[in-house]
Rosetta silent file (secondary structure, phi, psi, omega in degrees, C-alpha in Angstrom):
SEQUENCE: MKIRIAPLWRWLGLLLWMVPVGAALAVCGTAQVAVQVLGSGGPVPDGDRASSGYLVWIDGRSRLLVDAGGGTFLRFGQAGAKIADLDFIAITHLHTDHVADLPALLMGGFFADRARPLPLSGPTGGGAFPGMREFVVGLFDPKHGIFRYLGGFTDGSGGLFETPVTEVDASRTTPQRIYADARMQIAAIGVHHGPVPALGYLVTVRGKRIAFSGDQNGQNPQFARMIRGADVLIMDHAVPEYAGPVARRLHAMPSEIGALARSAGVKELVLSHWMARSLVTWDRGLALIRERYQGPVVSAKDLQCIVVTAAQDPRGK
SCORE:     score description
SCORE:     0.000 S_00000001
   1 L     0.000  130.059 -178.340   87.615   48.272    4.486 S_00000001
   2 L   -93.086  123.586 -178.126   85.371   50.646    2.566 S_00000001
   3 L  -101.304  130.195  177.876   85.333   54.193    3.911 S_00000001
   4 L   -96.154  122.500 -176.346   82.336   56.404    3.329 S_00000001
   5 L  -100.245  -13.261 -175.721   83.317   60.049    2.942 S_00000001
   6 H   -55.820  -45.777 -179.820   79.924   61.605    2.237 S_00000001
   7 H   -59.069  -33.355 -178.955   79.046   62.219    5.929 S_00000001
   8 H   -61.584  -52.154 -177.533   82.379   64.025    6.402 S_00000001
   9 H   -69.728  -27.482  177.676   81.836   66.679    3.759 S_00000001
  10 H   -67.070  -43.009  177.781   78.217   67.086    4.783 S_00000001
  11 H   -66.815  -39.180  176.582   79.213   67.863    8.361 S_00000001
  12 H   -61.233  -40.081  177.914   81.967   70.177    7.142 S_00000001
  13 H   -60.162  -42.112  179.312   79.423   71.934    4.974 S_00000001
  14 H   -64.440  -40.031 -176.843   77.167   72.488    7.953 S_00000001
  15 H   -72.944  -38.147 -172.311   80.010   73.840   10.061 S_00000001
  16 H   -87.893  -27.606 -167.901   81.591   76.089    7.453 S_00000001
  17 H  -124.469    3.851 -179.783   78.648   77.493    5.541 S_00000001
  18 L   -75.091  134.082  178.804   75.579   77.563    7.770 S_00000001
  19 L  -131.032  154.033  176.506   74.196   81.095    8.274 S_00000001
  20 L   -65.126  117.011 -176.304   71.204   82.444   10.188 S_00000001
  21 H   -62.648  -43.628 -178.082   68.404   82.409    7.610 S_00000001
  22 H   -58.218  -39.798  179.524   66.407   85.140    9.317 S_00000001
  23 H   -64.879  -42.195  179.804   69.358   87.522    9.225 S_00000001
  24 H   -62.565  -42.261 -179.152   69.933   86.917    5.512 S_00000001
  25 H   -64.990  -42.098 -178.202   66.287   87.558    4.693 S_00000001
  26 H   -62.978  -40.206 -178.436   66.191   90.754    6.722 S_00000001
  27 H   -65.232  -47.466 -178.372   69.280   92.155    4.994 S_00000001
  28 H   -63.924  -35.651 -177.316   68.031   91.503    1.461 S_00000001
  29 H   -73.890  -10.552 -179.355   64.624   92.957    2.246 S_00000001
  30 H  -116.601  -14.026 -177.782   66.094   96.275    3.372 S_00000001
  31 L   -69.993  152.945  172.619   69.073   96.794    1.035 S_00000001
  32 L   -68.783  -46.517  177.475   68.934   99.212   -1.883 S_00000001
  33 E  -138.906  128.573  179.249   70.586   96.630   -4.153 S_00000001
  34 E  -152.580  157.714  173.089   71.318   93.017   -3.234 S_00000001
  35 E  -122.530  134.216 -177.404   71.598   89.587   -4.795 S_00000001
  36 E  -118.409  135.856  177.732   70.258   86.537   -2.979 S_00000001
  37 E   -83.951  116.110  172.575   71.209   82.917   -3.547 S_00000001
  38 E   -86.910  -41.835  179.592   68.114   80.740   -3.850 S_00000001
  39 E  -137.156  124.418 -177.927   70.001   77.622   -4.896 S_00000001
  40 L  -109.598    9.557 -177.601   73.741   77.034   -4.522 S_00000001
  41 E  -104.561 -166.914 -178.388   73.775   73.406   -5.685 S_00000001
  42 L  -125.632 -144.043 -173.830   73.788   71.520   -8.958 S_00000001
  43 L   -86.175   -2.487 -178.233   71.965   68.606  -10.595 S_00000001
  44 L  -110.574  136.295  179.735   72.650   66.076   -7.805 S_00000001
  45 L   -72.509   77.595 -177.697   70.712   66.097   -4.486 S_00000001
  46 L   -95.258   81.748  174.292   73.808   66.762   -2.368 S_00000001
  47 L    81.116 -131.372 -167.885   72.508   67.664    1.088 S_00000001
  48 L  -102.787   22.815 -176.353   70.689   70.921    1.786 S_00000001
  49 L  -106.967  129.677  169.404   71.265   72.856   -1.436 S_00000001
  50 L   -75.010  163.439  174.652   68.639   73.678   -4.038 S_00000001
  51 L   -72.509  178.325 -166.381   69.704   73.792   -7.684 S_00000001
  52 L   -59.139  134.923  173.625   70.709   77.071   -9.326 S_00000001
  53 E  -178.918  142.266 -176.289   68.667   80.217   -8.797 S_00000001
  54 E  -144.798  147.637  176.170   69.297   83.834   -7.783 S_00000001
  55 E  -117.335  139.818  167.758   67.263   86.945   -6.992 S_00000001
  56 E  -105.544  121.819  179.293   68.227   90.571   -7.499 S_00000001
  57 E  -100.175  136.483  175.768   66.542   92.809   -4.931 S_00000001
  58 E  -130.693  119.351 -179.292   66.048   96.531   -5.535 S_00000001
  59 L    52.084   43.401  174.323   64.715   98.698   -2.696 S_00000001
  60 L    79.317    9.223  179.127   63.438   95.662   -0.835 S_00000001
  61 E  -123.690  142.746 -179.110   61.587   94.087   -3.760 S_00000001
  62 E   -80.942  104.523 -171.543   62.509   90.992   -5.776 S_00000001
  63 E  -101.883  -27.028 -176.068   62.862   92.372   -9.313 S_00000001
  64 E  -137.116  132.420  171.956   64.922   89.794  -11.230 S_00000001
  65 E  -111.263  126.064  175.580   65.118   86.009  -11.093 S_00000001
  66 E  -111.600  110.826 -178.377   68.137   84.356  -12.712 S_00000001
  67 L    70.606  155.554 -174.209   67.542   80.624  -13.250 S_00000001
  68 L  -148.405   59.060 -179.905   64.915   78.448  -11.606 S_00000001
  69 L   -71.113  173.890 -178.614   66.422   75.059  -10.831 S_00000001
  70 L   -57.097  131.276 -178.736   64.841   72.403   -8.653 S_00000001
  71 L    96.916  -15.385 -178.986   64.148   73.668   -5.136 S_00000001
  72 H   -72.115  -24.338  174.957   64.081   77.358   -6.050 S_00000001
  73 H   -58.302  -47.818  178.315   60.276   77.375   -5.813 S_00000001
  74 H   -65.547  -46.995 -178.303   60.584   76.639   -2.088 S_00000001
  75 H   -63.824  -34.634  177.942   63.514   79.011   -1.581 S_00000001
  76 H   -57.515  -46.553  178.290   61.662   81.802   -3.419 S_00000001
  77 H   -67.092  -41.489  179.122   58.906   81.625   -0.825 S_00000001
  78 H   -63.240  -30.515  179.663   61.347   81.336    2.074 S_00000001
  79 L   -72.629  -13.244 -175.733   63.130   84.446    0.818 S_00000001
  80 L    79.867   15.819  179.720   59.920   86.442    1.111 S_00000001
  81 L   -77.024  160.423 -179.776   59.983   87.207   -2.610 S_00000001
  82 L  -130.178  132.188  176.485   56.820   87.895   -4.602 S_00000001
  83 H   -59.359  -35.387 -178.307   56.021   86.922   -8.176 S_00000001
  84 H   -61.660  -25.009 -178.070   54.053   90.158   -8.481 S_00000001
  85 H   -85.736  -17.564 -174.887   57.271   92.143   -7.957 S_00000001
  86 L   -66.023  134.905  174.043   59.338   90.413  -10.656 S_00000001
  87 L   -99.816  -21.497 -172.593   60.192   92.480  -13.727 S_00000001
  88 E  -164.050  148.481  170.942   62.168   89.798  -15.582 S_00000001
  89 E  -124.462  124.172 -178.520   63.306   86.165  -15.506 S_00000001
  90 E  -113.650  121.555  179.917   66.671   85.346  -17.117 S_00000001
  91 L  -105.805  129.663 -177.939   67.534   81.711  -17.859 S_00000001
  92 L   -78.730  -40.700  177.664   71.170   80.821  -18.534 S_00000001
  93 L  -166.207  173.630 -168.875   70.524   77.449  -20.215 S_00000001
  94 L  -104.438   31.946  164.069   68.045   74.599  -20.336 S_00000001
  95 L   -71.752  146.502 -174.229   69.642   71.980  -18.127 S_00000001
  96 H   -59.660  -32.921 -177.618   67.074   70.825  -15.569 S_00000001
  97 H   -75.072    6.213  175.032   69.053   72.136  -12.598 S_00000001
  98 H  -121.924   -7.379 -172.012   68.570   75.647  -13.982 S_00000001
  99 H  -144.279   -1.644 -171.394   64.970   75.580  -15.179 S_00000001
 100 L   -61.763  -32.414 -176.379   62.973   72.724  -13.581 S_00000001
 101 L   -92.780    5.343 -178.808   60.956   74.947  -11.215 S_00000001
 102 H   -58.311  -47.886 -179.718   60.024   77.592  -13.795 S_00000001
 103 H   -59.399  -41.259 -179.235   56.456   76.286  -14.411 S_00000001
 104 H   -66.056  -40.413  178.891   55.713   76.113  -10.680 S_00000001
 105 H   -65.014  -42.942  178.094   57.038   79.620  -10.061 S_00000001
 106 H   -63.236  -43.053  179.312   54.988   81.065  -12.911 S_00000001
 107 H   -59.981  -33.878  177.131   51.878   79.270  -11.689 S_00000001
 108 H   -58.975  -27.248  178.256   52.428   80.875   -8.298 S_00000001
 109 H   -66.765  -24.196  177.579   51.829   84.224   -9.973 S_00000001
 110 H   -60.920  -37.550 -178.490   48.226   83.236  -10.667 S_00000001
 111 L   -85.275   -3.716  177.706   47.564   83.341   -6.941 S_00000001
 112 L   -98.404    5.344 -179.898   49.398   86.654   -6.597 S_00000001
 113 L    57.691   37.260  176.068   46.872   88.454   -8.813 S_00000001
 114 L   -81.011  133.887  178.304   49.580   89.435  -11.257 S_00000001
 115 L  -116.607  -34.676 -176.210   48.236   90.842  -14.520 S_00000001
 116 L   -69.143  148.821  179.348   51.202   92.560  -16.206 S_00000001
 117 L   -58.669  152.169  175.598   53.374   90.457  -18.535 S_00000001
 118 L  -121.658   99.137 -176.805   56.496   88.819  -17.123 S_00000001
 119 L   -70.124  146.437  179.025   59.208   88.733  -19.808 S_00000001
 120 E  -122.988  154.383  170.195   61.638   85.830  -19.982 S_00000001
 121 E  -134.541  155.690  177.537   64.969   85.356  -21.711 S_00000001
 122 E  -172.162  176.306 -173.753   66.998   82.296  -22.606 S_00000001
 123 E   -79.943  160.533  166.200   69.315   80.916  -25.269 S_00000001
 124 L   -66.241  164.661 -177.525   68.678   79.857  -28.824 S_00000001
 125 L   -87.104  176.362  177.100   68.591   76.113  -29.395 S_00000001
 126 E   172.656  138.783  179.737   71.141   73.692  -30.748 S_00000001
 127 L    62.019 -125.730 -177.797   71.762   69.960  -30.838 S_00000001
 128 L   -83.036    4.130 -173.103   69.575   68.199  -28.273 S_00000001
 129 E  -114.053  132.463  174.327   68.342   71.483  -26.789 S_00000001
 130 L   -73.953  165.072  168.430   65.361   73.594  -27.860 S_00000001
 131 L   -77.285  170.270 -176.803   65.509   77.346  -27.928 S_00000001
 132 H   -62.084  -38.767  179.084   63.814   79.298  -25.146 S_00000001
 133 H   -63.782  -47.465  179.266   60.713   79.994  -27.256 S_00000001
 134 H   -61.244  -37.278  178.470   60.285   76.338  -28.169 S_00000001
 135 H   -61.743  -47.764 -179.000   60.796   75.411  -24.519 S_00000001
 136 H   -66.436  -41.642  176.310   58.049   77.758  -23.317 S_00000001
 137 H   -61.653  -41.266  178.722   55.691   76.634  -26.095 S_00000001
 138 H   -61.235  -30.657  177.015   56.433   73.032  -25.173 S_00000001
 139 H   -77.896  -45.146 -163.478   55.357   73.776  -21.632 S_00000001
 140 H  -121.227    3.907  178.916   52.290   75.927  -22.216 S_00000001
 141 L   -53.807  129.378 -174.474   50.973   75.537  -25.768 S_00000001
 142 L   -59.805  -23.888 -178.386   47.146   75.394  -25.375 S_00000001
 143 L  -102.297  -38.627 -170.715   46.842   72.315  -27.601 S_00000001
 144 L  -124.742    1.001 -177.352   50.049   70.336  -27.223 S_00000001
 145 L   -69.225  154.764  176.660   51.914   71.746  -24.221 S_00000001
 146 L   -60.184  -43.773  177.066   52.863   69.627  -21.231 S_00000001
 147 L  -109.181   60.042 -173.876   50.937   72.060  -19.021 S_00000001
 148 H   -63.647  -21.233  177.337   48.345   72.976  -21.639 S_00000001
 149 H   -68.407  -12.145  175.916   45.885   73.981  -18.925 S_00000001
 150 H  -105.442   29.129 -177.823   48.225   76.952  -18.386 S_00000001
 151 H   -58.638  -20.249  178.924   48.072   78.005  -22.035 S_00000001
 152 H   -62.581  -18.697  176.289   47.250   81.543  -20.985 S_00000001
 153 H   -65.708  -18.339  179.421   50.928   82.113  -20.270 S_00000001
 154 H   -83.626  -23.249 -175.666   51.434   82.252  -24.051 S_00000001
 155 L  -142.606    4.656  178.401   48.917   85.046  -24.674 S_00000001
 156 L    80.254   14.291 -179.225   47.653   86.415  -21.347 S_00000001
 157 L   -91.626  173.106  173.855   44.266   84.687  -21.523 S_00000001
 158 L    64.731   26.058  179.631   42.398   82.690  -18.888 S_00000001
 159 L    79.171    6.848  178.164   43.361   84.945  -16.015 S_00000001
 160 L  -102.176  160.419  177.740   47.084   84.310  -16.523 S_00000001
 161 L   -93.563  148.076  179.823   49.780   86.838  -17.377 S_00000001
 162 L   -73.251  148.121  177.897   51.668   86.683  -20.668 S_00000001
 163 L  -122.896   75.836 -179.980   55.311   85.558  -20.661 S_00000001
 164 L   -63.285  142.101 -173.020   56.937   87.109  -23.758 S_00000001
 165 E  -111.824  129.726  167.132   60.263   85.483  -24.615 S_00000001
 166 E  -101.320  115.267 -179.882   63.505   87.111  -25.715 S_00000001
 167 E   -97.403  119.841 -173.764   65.633   84.419  -27.321 S_00000001
 168 E   -99.120  131.580 -178.851   69.318   85.345  -27.177 S_00000001
 169 L   -65.031  104.721 -176.984   71.744   84.033  -29.789 S_00000001
 170 L   -74.233  -13.785  177.826   73.972   81.728  -27.737 S_00000001
 171 L   -84.165  -10.375 -179.397   76.445   81.376  -30.603 S_00000001
 172 L   -89.519  114.058 -173.462   77.197   85.093  -30.465 S_00000001
 173 L   -98.195   30.109  170.979   80.104   85.611  -28.094 S_00000001
 174 L  -124.327  155.038 -172.735   79.787   89.387  -27.836 S_00000001
 175 L   -64.139  145.995  176.904   77.416   91.235  -25.464 S_00000001
 176 E  -131.515  123.783  177.036   73.785   91.810  -26.381 S_00000001
 177 E   -78.465  124.911 -172.687   71.563   94.234  -24.485 S_00000001
 178 E  -118.457  -14.595 -177.261   68.279   92.430  -23.889 S_00000001
 179 E  -159.164  144.009  174.600   66.313   94.434  -21.322 S_00000001
 180 E  -156.082  136.142  169.753   66.116   97.900  -19.816 S_00000001
 181 L  -142.788 -168.186 -176.413   63.665   99.744  -17.608 S_00000001
 182 L   -68.732  -18.090 -176.210   63.894  102.560  -15.081 S_00000001
 183 L   -98.846  -37.178 -172.206   65.378  100.205  -12.476 S_00000001
 184 L  -153.393  160.693  174.305   67.866   97.954  -14.272 S_00000001
 185 E  -127.588  142.809 -177.415   69.581   97.013  -17.513 S_00000001
 186 E  -128.113  130.246  172.767   70.483   93.461  -18.548 S_00000001
 187 E  -118.576  150.872  179.930   73.068   92.292  -21.085 S_00000001
 188 E  -131.143  158.853  178.827   73.691   88.692  -22.163 S_00000001
 189 E  -150.911  144.713  175.042   76.487   86.869  -23.940 S_00000001
 190 E   -70.374  134.975  177.910   77.005   83.360  -25.281 S_00000001
 191 E  -126.736  163.351 -175.290   79.352   81.259  -23.136 S_00000001
 192 L   -92.956  118.431  177.932   80.884   77.817  -23.630 S_00000001
 193 L  -133.906   60.157 -174.763   79.204   74.963  -21.737 S_00000001
 194 L    60.274 -133.459 -178.787   80.211   71.999  -23.846 S_00000001
 195 L   -85.108    5.918 -172.424   77.481   71.251  -26.430 S_00000001
 196 L   -94.177  122.327  173.855   74.831   73.146  -24.456 S_00000001
 197 L   -60.475  124.981 -171.843   73.671   76.577  -25.711 S_00000001
 198 E  -146.326  156.189 -176.927   74.314   78.812  -22.703 S_00000001
 199 E  -129.479  150.629  163.608   74.397   82.446  -21.621 S_00000001
 200 E  -111.132  156.165 -176.097   76.093   84.635  -19.053 S_00000001
 201 E  -129.191  150.453  170.904   74.387   87.798  -17.802 S_00000001
 202 E  -128.654  123.346 -178.543   75.371   91.249  -16.550 S_00000001
 203 E  -112.204  128.855  179.453   72.819   93.249  -14.564 S_00000001
 204 E  -115.716  125.698  179.094   73.330   96.969  -13.938 S_00000001
 205 E  -132.938  112.259  177.716   71.392   98.775  -11.217 S_00000001
 206 L    51.297   44.184  177.230   72.232  102.416  -10.423 S_00000001
 207 L    83.615   -9.324  176.422   75.775  101.994  -11.609 S_00000001
 208 E   -90.795  142.804 -172.681   76.315   98.746   -9.692 S_00000001
 209 E  -124.018  125.150 -179.761   77.092   95.658  -11.773 S_00000001
 210 E  -118.734  122.981 -176.216   76.180   92.068  -10.895 S_00000001
 211 E  -110.737  140.056  177.255   77.488   89.294  -13.157 S_00000001
 212 E  -121.837  118.555 -177.457   76.182   85.739  -13.483 S_00000001
 213 L   -73.310  -25.076 -164.656   78.459   83.253  -15.205 S_00000001
 214 L    60.579 -162.575  174.361   75.835   80.553  -15.630 S_00000001
 215 L   -89.565  122.859 -179.966   77.520   77.233  -16.348 S_00000001
 216 L  -157.014  159.424  178.843   80.613   77.791  -18.477 S_00000001
 217 L   -96.246    5.993  174.577   84.158   76.577  -18.965 S_00000001
 218 L    77.188   13.332 -173.171   85.602   80.091  -18.978 S_00000001
 219 L   -95.038    6.550  173.664   86.834   79.905  -22.569 S_00000001
 220 L  -105.468  101.249 -177.336   85.046   82.981  -23.929 S_00000001
 221 H   -63.283  -19.902  178.911   87.297   85.964  -23.104 S_00000001
 222 H   -66.813  -25.711  176.437   84.519   88.341  -24.149 S_00000001
 223 H   -63.237  -46.610  178.399   82.594   87.379  -20.997 S_00000001
 224 H   -61.178  -36.874  178.522   85.411   88.742  -18.814 S_00000001
 225 H   -68.063  -40.810 -179.292   85.469   91.911  -20.910 S_00000001
 226 H   -61.585  -39.179 -173.704   81.701   92.369  -20.611 S_00000001
 227 L   -95.807   12.623 -175.141   81.746   92.121  -16.816 S_00000001
 228 L   -48.558  125.250  177.590   84.930   94.183  -16.353 S_00000001
 229 L    76.282   14.449 -178.875   84.916   95.814  -12.903 S_00000001
 230 L   -58.375  145.041  178.428   81.698   94.114  -11.772 S_00000001
 231 L   -70.390  -34.710  179.518   80.838   94.590   -8.117 S_00000001
 232 E  -142.028  135.124  169.099   79.887   90.915   -7.775 S_00000001
 233 E  -118.807  119.638  172.657   80.537   87.853   -9.947 S_00000001
 234 E   -96.539  116.822 -169.634   78.522   84.729   -9.174 S_00000001
 235 E  -125.371  137.793  178.782   80.501   81.880  -10.711 S_00000001
 236 E   -74.658  135.103  178.319   79.851   78.157  -10.885 S_00000001
 237 L  -124.917   71.769 -170.010   82.381   76.002   -9.011 S_00000001
 238 L   -97.015  -16.698 -174.299   81.134   72.571  -10.038 S_00000001
 239 L  -133.580  152.089  175.076   84.340   70.642  -10.709 S_00000001
 240 L   -81.715  173.883 -177.798   87.745   70.164   -9.074 S_00000001
 241 L   -63.316  -30.256 -176.443   91.064   70.925  -10.727 S_00000001
 242 L   -91.405   18.800 -177.567   91.598   67.266  -11.662 S_00000001
 243 L   -57.242  150.844  178.792   88.250   66.961  -13.501 S_00000001
 244 L   -74.401  175.869 -173.458   88.110   64.725  -16.552 S_00000001
 245 H   -63.250  -35.170  179.817   87.813   65.976  -20.143 S_00000001
 246 H   -66.694  -48.892  179.565   84.000   65.889  -20.289 S_00000001
 247 H   -62.054  -36.384 -178.383   83.581   67.920  -17.089 S_00000001
 248 H   -70.906  -24.777  173.674   86.273   70.369  -18.211 S_00000001
 249 H   -71.258  -26.088 -174.663   84.374   71.058  -21.420 S_00000001
 250 H   -93.237  -37.580 -170.851   81.355   71.997  -19.327 S_00000001
 251 L  -132.842  151.862  175.126   82.774   73.878  -16.333 S_00000001
 252 L   -76.478  139.776  173.713   85.732   76.057  -15.399 S_00000001
 253 L   -78.957  163.180 -178.920   88.308   74.555  -13.052 S_00000001
 254 H   -53.015  -43.323  179.585   89.342   76.520   -9.926 S_00000001
 255 H   -61.394  -36.348  179.560   92.507   77.867  -11.566 S_00000001
 256 H   -73.274  -33.495  175.744   90.408   79.094  -14.501 S_00000001
 257 H   -62.572  -47.503  179.179   87.867   80.679  -12.154 S_00000001
 258 H   -61.526  -41.125  179.581   90.631   82.628  -10.439 S_00000001
 259 H   -65.278  -40.271  179.500   92.126   83.704  -13.753 S_00000001
 260 H   -64.955  -45.711 -179.741   88.747   84.857  -15.052 S_00000001
 261 H   -61.622  -39.521  178.105   87.989   86.856  -11.879 S_00000001
 262 H   -67.457  -45.827 -179.332   91.411   88.521  -12.061 S_00000001
 263 H   -59.614  -39.561 -178.626   91.096   89.266  -15.774 S_00000001
 264 H   -80.026  -15.434 -179.222   87.670   90.826  -15.237 S_00000001
 265 L    63.677   37.887 -178.072   88.806   92.796  -12.201 S_00000001
 266 L   -73.161  152.222 -175.841   85.682   91.896  -10.237 S_00000001
 267 L   -86.166  -23.836  178.677   85.345   93.303   -6.731 S_00000001
 268 L  -151.424  137.431 -179.015   83.849   90.183   -5.136 S_00000001
 269 E  -114.482  123.045  178.578   83.693   86.546   -6.240 S_00000001
 270 E  -112.612  118.705 -178.017   80.816   84.325   -5.093 S_00000001
 271 E   -93.471  129.223 -175.605   81.288   80.602   -5.765 S_00000001
 272 E  -140.558 -167.163 -177.334   78.124   78.583   -6.333 S_00000001
 273 L    57.736   44.701 -177.739   76.749   75.487   -8.129 S_00000001
 274 E   -70.917  143.821  173.490   78.415   73.303   -5.504 S_00000001
 275 L  -137.615  163.701 -177.514   78.566   69.536   -5.916 S_00000001
 276 H   -53.600  -39.484 -175.492   80.155   66.798   -3.805 S_00000001
 277 H   -67.530  -27.016  176.801   83.131   66.594   -6.151 S_00000001
 278 H   -93.002  -26.328  178.091   83.961   70.281   -5.679 S_00000001
 279 H   -68.793  -40.249 -176.390   83.097   70.415   -1.966 S_00000001
 280 L   -70.170  -16.662  178.089   85.513   67.651   -0.983 S_00000001
 281 L  -114.359   25.992 -173.640   88.379   69.553   -2.643 S_00000001
 282 H   -57.794  -46.320 -177.600   87.271   73.005   -1.451 S_00000001
 283 H   -59.718  -44.953  179.797   90.535   73.910    0.331 S_00000001
 284 H   -66.916  -41.610  178.736   92.638   73.057   -2.713 S_00000001
 285 H   -61.735  -43.477  179.108   90.223   74.819   -5.043 S_00000001
 286 H   -63.164  -40.292  179.073   90.259   77.974   -2.925 S_00000001
 287 H   -61.674  -41.514  179.122   94.060   77.966   -2.846 S_00000001
 288 H   -66.252  -38.204  177.206   94.205   77.747   -6.638 S_00000001
 289 H   -65.124  -45.731 -176.304   91.708   80.594   -6.972 S_00000001
 290 H   -69.005  -22.002  174.109   93.608   82.789   -4.496 S_00000001
 291 L   -64.042  -23.182 -173.838   96.867   82.246   -6.382 S_00000001
 292 L  -115.374  -22.853 -176.629   95.266   84.178   -9.235 S_00000001
 293 L  -133.589  123.524 -175.386   92.642   86.417   -7.613 S_00000001
 294 L  -101.271    3.349  179.828   93.253   88.412   -4.430 S_00000001
 295 L   -79.767  179.562  179.359   89.779   89.867   -3.929 S_00000001
 296 L   -63.780  137.597  177.883   87.091   88.645   -1.507 S_00000001
 297 E  -123.191  127.413 -177.887   85.861   85.088   -2.150 S_00000001
 298 E  -119.524  136.300  173.090   82.524   83.903   -0.764 S_00000001
 299 E   -92.494  116.631 -173.736   81.163   80.350   -0.711 S_00000001
 300 L   -67.903  145.076  174.162   77.469   80.592   -1.604 S_00000001
 301 L  -131.369  149.984  177.678   74.786   79.142    0.638 S_00000001
 302 L   -57.895  134.678  178.400   71.072   78.868   -0.008 S_00000001
 303 L    73.190    4.779  176.279   69.210   82.057    1.005 S_00000001
 304 L   -66.286  143.699  179.555   72.462   83.965    1.532 S_00000001
 305 E  -113.342  127.101  175.121   72.233   87.690    0.813 S_00000001
 306 E  -108.789  109.846 -177.731   75.085   89.621   -0.805 S_00000001
 307 E   -79.604  127.119  176.840   74.533   93.335   -0.304 S_00000001
 308 E   -97.889  -44.865  172.920   75.705   95.484   -3.201 S_00000001
 309 E  -132.151  118.726 -176.582   74.312   98.802   -1.946 S_00000001
 310 L   -72.481  164.135  176.024   73.186   98.961    1.673 S_00000001
 311 L   -66.161  146.585  176.296   70.050  100.696    2.875 S_00000001
 312 L   -72.876  138.738  176.265   70.396  104.374    3.625 S_00000001
 313 L   -70.888  123.780 -179.399   70.474  105.247    7.303 S_00000001
 314 L   -61.244  -16.886  178.022   67.277  107.215    8.049 S_00000001
 315 L   -88.227    0.779  177.952   69.389  109.411   10.347 S_00000001
 316 L    81.881   14.858 -178.750   71.554  110.389    7.378 S_00000001
 317 L   -95.887    0.000    0.000   74.622  108.546    8.648 S_00000001
């Protein structure tokens, strides 16, 4: 007799991780500093999760987008975010589940009357992967781009805003400061994701530090040093402990996630990039993480809001 297990984990997912969407949106829109999960899934359509994407909110405005996987276009709108408010878009790597919705999100800015440039960052190329500049040119080059009718994104013409690209050396495994303004500072570092050029990010806002692992196998100790003492670490939990050699080259196992969080001394660990293979072993994975890391552990859900600095009470309390 063949037993189908997919319905079981889907129902468990609904029971364990469903949150009131309205409440999450309200919290992010009022916090001084918050990070919101747009997509907590991976490259497989496993239930109700969009692919990877995150927003950093500052004083109720969506200022930073990290990754833009499939489904984040919809979640961006559901979150109440605005393209006009974005100061920066940071891409960890060029797998489709991290970048597929980027053209649609940028196009949405045309209807938001955005004029100021929107800078992007992403890794250098290697092997089968282009660098971030080549990727953007491939999308929007006025003569040869896939979306050549949106060529104005390359130079700010045609009523579109320019999207200048910072290409970060993914082979460099020490931190690189890539962006700073009056609101936030962003550093990036090359991380190991098998043969894929990939980055991790650290965002600092008013002394608070939010770290994004991107997809990585946890084998660059400099990442843990860069994010030392971070208030929040969003970490991919895509594979179980018994994953095969290919998956282990790409992603950290639960024991490695716990060790990394402990080594970095992060104050809160948010697990994301869920897939069926990691959901069905969630209890075992959590136990392995908790053997090594004793801080708070959160299982990410789409549209969930993690408050880093709450709104000030108008009564001064």
